[in-house]
Amino acid sequence: MRTCTQPTSTVELLAAHLHTAAEHGRRAANSGAVCRHIPALAGVPSTGFAMAVAGVDGSLLHTGDSDHPFSIQSLSKLFALCALLRHDREAWNDVGWDPTTSGYGSVADLERNHGRPTNPFVNSGAIVVTDRLITHSGDAVASTIGLLRNADARAAVDSDIDVARSESSTGHRNSAIAHVLAEHGYLENPIDVVLQQYFSQCAITASVKTLATAALFLADRSGPSAILDEASVRRVNAVLLTSGMYGAAGDIAYRIGLPSKSGIGGGVLAVMPGKGTVCVWSPPLDAVGNSAGGVAAIDEFARLARWSVF
Ligand code: GLU
């Protein structure tokens, strides 16, 4: 006979989906490899795993190392962009919004475009975002951390100085990008200041719980958010869908159908407008540079919960 252990409420059902999806993600993580691009990140344990689902109804479900602050890397580009849009809604004109297949660190793409970035999620666009945030607030890292703490002022969010230094000593490509931007007149602040802030911004650490709840303003359709105006939220989600997952954005849109952003620290964050957000941390990356376990877990969760913007 069946006992009454079947999930009943929506939250219980989502919790069951979360656990199934997490198991799926943990298995898929075995196919990836931890990023060696930043030396200080090479020692991150490949078995680390965490997943959180935040609902616009205030629910927060999680599993694994969900309080562990990990290196958010390119996930910071999303929060820095939103922090900038709070100062200047038209900042898009400086960073672009078009997809590219040239890779997130392409200097050639930048040269072809006469120094204008293609979108805010490739490194050139993100470096311009950091530059403009310095102009508006004086401190791009503090502004980004401030936005990450919007849902919880006491959340453990910091910038890891060892990771920032490690990238600073090996970040020749980003340095080249900054010089090309400056050559074409796209930077307002000194190159060294912008790069130091950019590396420190990428070195921010936060947990999946913090990231999922901090990003809820991108999912909330109940009216103008206190964080960002509605038009900006729509634009950010659109560009996340077309450009948030490196060279796999089209594949992720086709397979999962959620605006998503990933980082080489193994984090992936996806937004389901009107419902909530899901964030996974699993360090091993696939061939494109996305977290293998993170993408698999979000894919499975989205399928089970029927989350898709389409
Ligand atoms: N700090 C890294 C870089 O600029 C971030 C890369 C990423 O997560 O995509 O290369």
Coordinates of C-alpha atoms and ligand atoms in Angstrom, one line a residue:
M1 CA 0.0 0.0 0.0
R2 CA 1.2 3.5 -0.7
T3 CA 1.9 5.7 2.3
C4 CA 1.3 9.5 2.3
T5 CA 5.0 10.4 1.6
Q6 CA 4.1 11.6 -1.9
P7 CA 5.0 15.3 -2.4
T8 CA 1.8 17.4 -2.4
S9 CA 2.4 21.2 -2.4
T10 CA 4.2 23.0 -5.1
V11 CA 7.2 23.6 -2.8
E12 CA 7.4 19.9 -1.9
L13 CA 7.2 19.0 -5.6
L14 CA 10.0 21.5 -6.5
A15 CA 12.1 20.1 -3.6
A16 CA 11.7 16.6 -5.0
H17 CA 12.7 17.9 -8.5
L18 CA 15.7 19.7 -7.0
H19 CA 17.0 16.6 -5.4
T20 CA 16.5 14.5 -8.6
A21 CA 18.2 17.2 -10.6
A22 CA 21.1 17.5 -8.2
E23 CA 21.8 13.8 -8.4
H24 CA 21.7 14.1 -12.2
G25 CA 24.2 17.0 -12.0
R26 CA 26.6 15.3 -9.6
R27 CA 26.8 12.3 -12.1
A28 CA 27.4 14.6 -15.1
A29 CA 30.1 16.5 -13.2
N30 CA 32.4 13.5 -13.8
S31 CA 32.7 14.3 -17.5
G32 CA 34.2 17.8 -16.9
A33 CA 37.5 19.2 -15.7
V34 CA 38.2 22.0 -13.2
C35 CA 39.4 25.3 -14.9
R36 CA 43.1 25.9 -14.9
H37 CA 42.9 29.3 -16.6
I38 CA 43.3 31.1 -13.2
P39 CA 46.0 29.3 -11.2
A40 CA 44.4 30.0 -7.8
L41 CA 41.3 28.2 -9.0
A42 CA 43.0 25.0 -10.2
G43 CA 42.9 23.5 -6.7
V44 CA 39.1 23.8 -6.2
P45 CA 37.7 20.3 -5.3
S46 CA 36.0 18.8 -8.3
T47 CA 33.5 17.0 -6.1
G48 CA 32.1 20.3 -4.7
F49 CA 28.4 20.6 -5.5
A50 CA 25.5 22.9 -4.4
M51 CA 22.1 23.8 -5.8
A52 CA 19.5 26.3 -4.8
V53 CA 16.1 27.3 -6.1
A54 CA 14.6 30.6 -5.0
G55 CA 10.9 31.3 -5.7
V56 CA 9.3 34.7 -6.3
D57 CA 6.9 33.5 -3.5
G58 CA 9.8 33.7 -1.0
S59 CA 10.6 30.0 -0.9
L60 CA 14.3 28.9 -0.9
L61 CA 15.2 25.2 -1.5
H62 CA 18.7 24.0 -1.5
T63 CA 21.0 21.0 -1.3
G64 CA 24.7 20.2 -1.0
D65 CA 27.3 22.9 0.0
S66 CA 24.7 25.6 -0.4
D67 CA 26.3 28.0 2.1
H68 CA 29.8 27.6 0.6
P69 CA 31.0 30.9 -1.0
F70 CA 32.6 30.0 -4.4
S71 CA 34.4 32.1 -7.0
I72 CA 31.6 33.5 -9.1
Q73 CA 33.9 34.8 -11.9
S74 CA 31.7 35.6 -15.0
L75 CA 28.5 35.5 -12.9
S76 CA 29.8 38.9 -11.6
K77 CA 29.3 40.3 -15.1
L78 CA 25.5 39.9 -14.7
F79 CA 25.4 41.7 -11.3
A80 CA 27.9 44.4 -12.4
L81 CA 25.7 45.1 -15.5
C82 CA 22.6 45.4 -13.4
A83 CA 24.4 47.6 -10.9
L84 CA 25.4 49.9 -13.8
L85 CA 21.9 49.9 -15.3
R86 CA 20.7 51.4 -12.1
H87 CA 22.8 54.4 -12.8
D88 CA 22.4 54.5 -16.5
R89 CA 19.6 52.6 -18.3
E90 CA 21.2 53.3 -21.7
A91 CA 24.6 51.8 -20.8
W92 CA 23.8 49.2 -23.5
N93 CA 24.9 51.7 -26.1
D94 CA 28.5 51.4 -24.8
V95 CA 28.6 47.6 -24.4
G96 CA 26.3 46.2 -27.1
W97 CA 23.7 43.4 -27.0
D98 CA 24.5 41.2 -29.9
P99 CA 25.5 37.5 -29.7
T100 CA 29.0 36.4 -30.9
T101 CA 30.5 33.1 -31.7
S102 CA 34.1 34.4 -31.4
G103 CA 34.6 33.4 -27.7
Y104 CA 34.4 35.5 -24.6
G105 CA 38.0 36.6 -24.6
S106 CA 38.3 37.4 -28.3
V107 CA 40.6 40.3 -29.2
A108 CA 40.1 39.8 -32.9
D109 CA 36.3 40.3 -32.5
L110 CA 37.0 43.6 -30.7
E111 CA 39.4 44.7 -33.4
R112 CA 36.9 43.9 -36.1
N113 CA 34.3 46.0 -34.3
H114 CA 36.7 49.0 -34.0
G115 CA 36.9 48.5 -30.2
R116 CA 33.2 48.3 -29.5
P117 CA 32.2 45.2 -27.5
T118 CA 29.5 42.9 -28.8
N119 CA 27.7 42.4 -25.5
P120 CA 28.2 42.8 -21.7
F121 CA 29.0 39.1 -21.1
V122 CA 32.1 38.8 -23.3
N123 CA 35.2 40.1 -21.4
S124 CA 35.5 43.4 -23.5
G125 CA 31.9 44.3 -22.7
A126 CA 32.3 43.3 -19.0
I127 CA 35.5 45.4 -18.7
V128 CA 33.6 48.5 -20.1
V129 CA 30.8 47.8 -17.6
T130 CA 33.4 47.8 -14.8
D131 CA 34.9 51.0 -16.2
R132 CA 31.5 52.8 -16.3
L133 CA 30.6 51.5 -12.8
I134 CA 33.8 53.1 -11.5
T135 CA 32.8 56.4 -13.2
H136 CA 29.3 56.3 -11.6
S137 CA 30.1 54.8 -8.1
G138 CA 33.8 55.1 -7.6
D139 CA 34.0 51.4 -6.8
A140 CA 32.7 48.7 -9.2
V141 CA 33.5 45.9 -6.8
A142 CA 31.6 47.4 -3.9
S143 CA 28.6 48.2 -6.2
T144 CA 28.5 44.6 -7.4
I145 CA 28.8 43.2 -3.8
G146 CA 26.1 45.6 -2.8
L147 CA 23.7 44.2 -5.4
L148 CA 24.6 40.7 -4.3
R149 CA 23.5 41.6 -0.8
N150 CA 20.2 43.2 -1.9
A151 CA 18.2 40.3 -0.5
D152 CA 20.3 39.8 2.6
A153 CA 22.5 42.6 3.8
R154 CA 24.5 40.2 5.9
A155 CA 25.1 37.6 3.2
A156 CA 28.7 36.3 3.0
V157 CA 30.0 38.1 -0.1
D158 CA 33.6 39.1 -0.5
S159 CA 36.3 39.5 -3.1
D160 CA 39.1 36.8 -2.8
I161 CA 42.4 38.8 -3.0
D162 CA 44.4 35.6 -3.8
V163 CA 42.2 34.8 -6.8
A164 CA 42.3 38.4 -8.0
R165 CA 46.1 38.5 -7.7
S166 CA 46.4 35.2 -9.5
E167 CA 44.4 36.4 -12.4
S168 CA 46.2 39.7 -12.4
S169 CA 49.5 38.0 -12.8
T170 CA 48.3 35.8 -15.7
G171 CA 45.5 37.8 -17.3
H172 CA 47.4 38.9 -20.4
R173 CA 44.4 38.5 -22.7
N174 CA 42.2 40.7 -20.5
S175 CA 45.1 43.2 -20.4
A176 CA 45.2 43.1 -24.2
I177 CA 41.5 43.7 -24.4
A178 CA 41.7 46.7 -22.0
H179 CA 44.4 48.2 -24.2
V180 CA 42.4 47.8 -27.4
L181 CA 39.4 49.3 -25.7
A182 CA 41.5 52.3 -24.5
E183 CA 43.1 52.7 -27.9
H184 CA 39.6 53.1 -29.4
G185 CA 38.5 55.5 -26.6
Y186 CA 36.1 53.1 -24.9
L187 CA 37.6 53.5 -21.4
E188 CA 36.9 56.5 -19.1
N189 CA 39.3 55.4 -16.3
P190 CA 43.0 54.4 -16.3
I191 CA 43.7 50.9 -17.7
D192 CA 45.4 49.6 -14.5
V193 CA 42.5 50.8 -12.3
V194 CA 39.9 49.2 -14.5
L195 CA 41.7 45.9 -14.7
Q196 CA 42.4 45.7 -11.0
Q197 CA 38.7 46.3 -10.3
Y198 CA 37.7 43.8 -13.0
F199 CA 39.8 41.0 -11.6
S200 CA 38.6 41.8 -8.0
Q201 CA 35.0 41.8 -9.3
C202 CA 35.5 38.4 -10.9
A203 CA 37.1 37.1 -7.7
I204 CA 33.9 37.8 -5.7
T205 CA 32.8 34.8 -3.7
A206 CA 29.1 34.0 -2.9
S207 CA 27.0 30.9 -2.3
V208 CA 24.3 29.4 -4.5
K209 CA 21.7 30.5 -1.9
T210 CA 23.0 34.1 -2.0
L211 CA 23.1 34.2 -5.9
A212 CA 19.7 32.7 -6.4
T213 CA 18.0 35.0 -4.0
A214 CA 19.9 38.1 -5.1
A215 CA 18.9 37.4 -8.8
L216 CA 15.2 37.2 -7.9
F217 CA 14.5 40.7 -9.2
L218 CA 15.1 39.3 -12.7
A219 CA 12.3 36.8 -12.2
D220 CA 9.7 39.0 -10.5
R221 CA 7.0 40.1 -12.8
S222 CA 4.7 41.5 -10.2
G223 CA 5.5 45.1 -11.0
P224 CA 8.5 47.4 -11.3
S225 CA 11.3 46.0 -9.1
A226 CA 12.9 48.2 -6.5
I227 CA 16.2 47.0 -8.1
L228 CA 15.7 47.6 -11.8
D229 CA 13.0 49.0 -14.1
E230 CA 10.9 46.5 -16.1
A231 CA 12.4 47.3 -19.5
S232 CA 15.9 46.7 -18.2
V233 CA 14.9 43.4 -16.6
R234 CA 13.5 42.3 -20.0
R235 CA 16.7 43.3 -21.8
V236 CA 19.0 41.7 -19.4
N237 CA 17.1 38.4 -19.6
A238 CA 17.0 38.6 -23.4
V239 CA 20.8 39.1 -23.6
L240 CA 21.4 36.4 -21.0
L241 CA 19.5 34.0 -23.3
T242 CA 21.4 34.9 -26.4
S243 CA 24.9 35.5 -24.8
G244 CA 25.1 34.2 -21.2
M245 CA 26.5 30.7 -21.8
Y246 CA 29.6 31.3 -23.9
G247 CA 29.5 29.4 -27.2
A248 CA 26.6 27.2 -25.9
A249 CA 24.0 29.9 -25.6
G250 CA 22.0 28.7 -28.6
D251 CA 22.3 25.1 -27.5
I252 CA 21.1 26.0 -23.9
A253 CA 18.2 28.1 -25.3
Y254 CA 17.2 25.1 -27.5
R255 CA 17.6 22.5 -24.8
I256 CA 16.6 24.4 -21.6
G257 CA 15.0 27.7 -22.7
L258 CA 16.0 29.8 -19.7
P259 CA 18.1 33.0 -19.6
S260 CA 21.3 31.8 -17.9
K261 CA 24.8 32.9 -17.0
S262 CA 27.8 30.7 -16.1
G263 CA 31.3 31.4 -14.8
I264 CA 34.5 29.4 -15.0
G265 CA 34.4 28.9 -11.2
G266 CA 31.7 26.4 -11.9
G267 CA 28.6 28.5 -11.1
V268 CA 25.5 28.6 -13.3
L269 CA 22.5 30.8 -12.7
A270 CA 19.2 30.6 -14.6
V271 CA 16.1 32.8 -14.4
M272 CA 12.5 31.7 -14.9
P273 CA 10.4 34.9 -15.3
G274 CA 7.4 34.9 -13.0
K275 CA 8.6 31.8 -11.1
G276 CA 12.1 32.1 -9.7
T277 CA 15.8 31.4 -10.1
V278 CA 18.0 28.3 -9.9
C279 CA 21.7 28.4 -9.2
V280 CA 24.2 25.5 -9.2
W281 CA 27.9 25.2 -8.3
S282 CA 29.9 22.3 -9.6
P283 CA 33.5 23.2 -10.6
P284 CA 34.3 20.7 -13.5
L285 CA 33.7 22.5 -16.8
D286 CA 32.7 21.0 -20.2
A287 CA 34.5 21.7 -23.4
V288 CA 32.7 25.1 -23.9
G289 CA 33.6 26.3 -20.4
N290 CA 30.2 25.8 -18.7
S291 CA 29.8 23.7 -15.5
A292 CA 29.1 20.2 -16.8
G293 CA 27.1 19.3 -13.6
G294 CA 25.5 22.7 -13.4
V295 CA 24.1 22.6 -16.9
A296 CA 22.9 19.0 -16.5
A297 CA 21.2 19.8 -13.1
I298 CA 19.5 22.9 -14.5
D299 CA 18.4 21.0 -17.6
E300 CA 16.9 18.2 -15.5
F301 CA 15.2 20.6 -13.0
A302 CA 13.8 22.8 -15.8
R303 CA 12.4 19.7 -17.5
L304 CA 10.8 18.3 -14.3
A305 CA 9.5 21.7 -13.1
R306 CA 8.4 22.7 -16.7
W307 CA 10.4 25.9 -16.4
S308 CA 11.0 27.4 -19.9
V309 CA 10.4 30.9 -21.3
F310 CA 9.0 29.3 -24.4
Ligands
GLU1 N1 37.9 36.4 -14.7 C1 37.7 35.5 -15.8 C2 38.2 36.2 -17.1 O1 38.0 37.4 -17.2 C3 36.3 35.2 -15.9 C4 36.0 34.2 -17.0 C5 34.6 33.6 -16.9 O2 34.2 33.2 -15.8 O3 34.1 33.4 -18.0 O4 38.8 35.5 -18.0

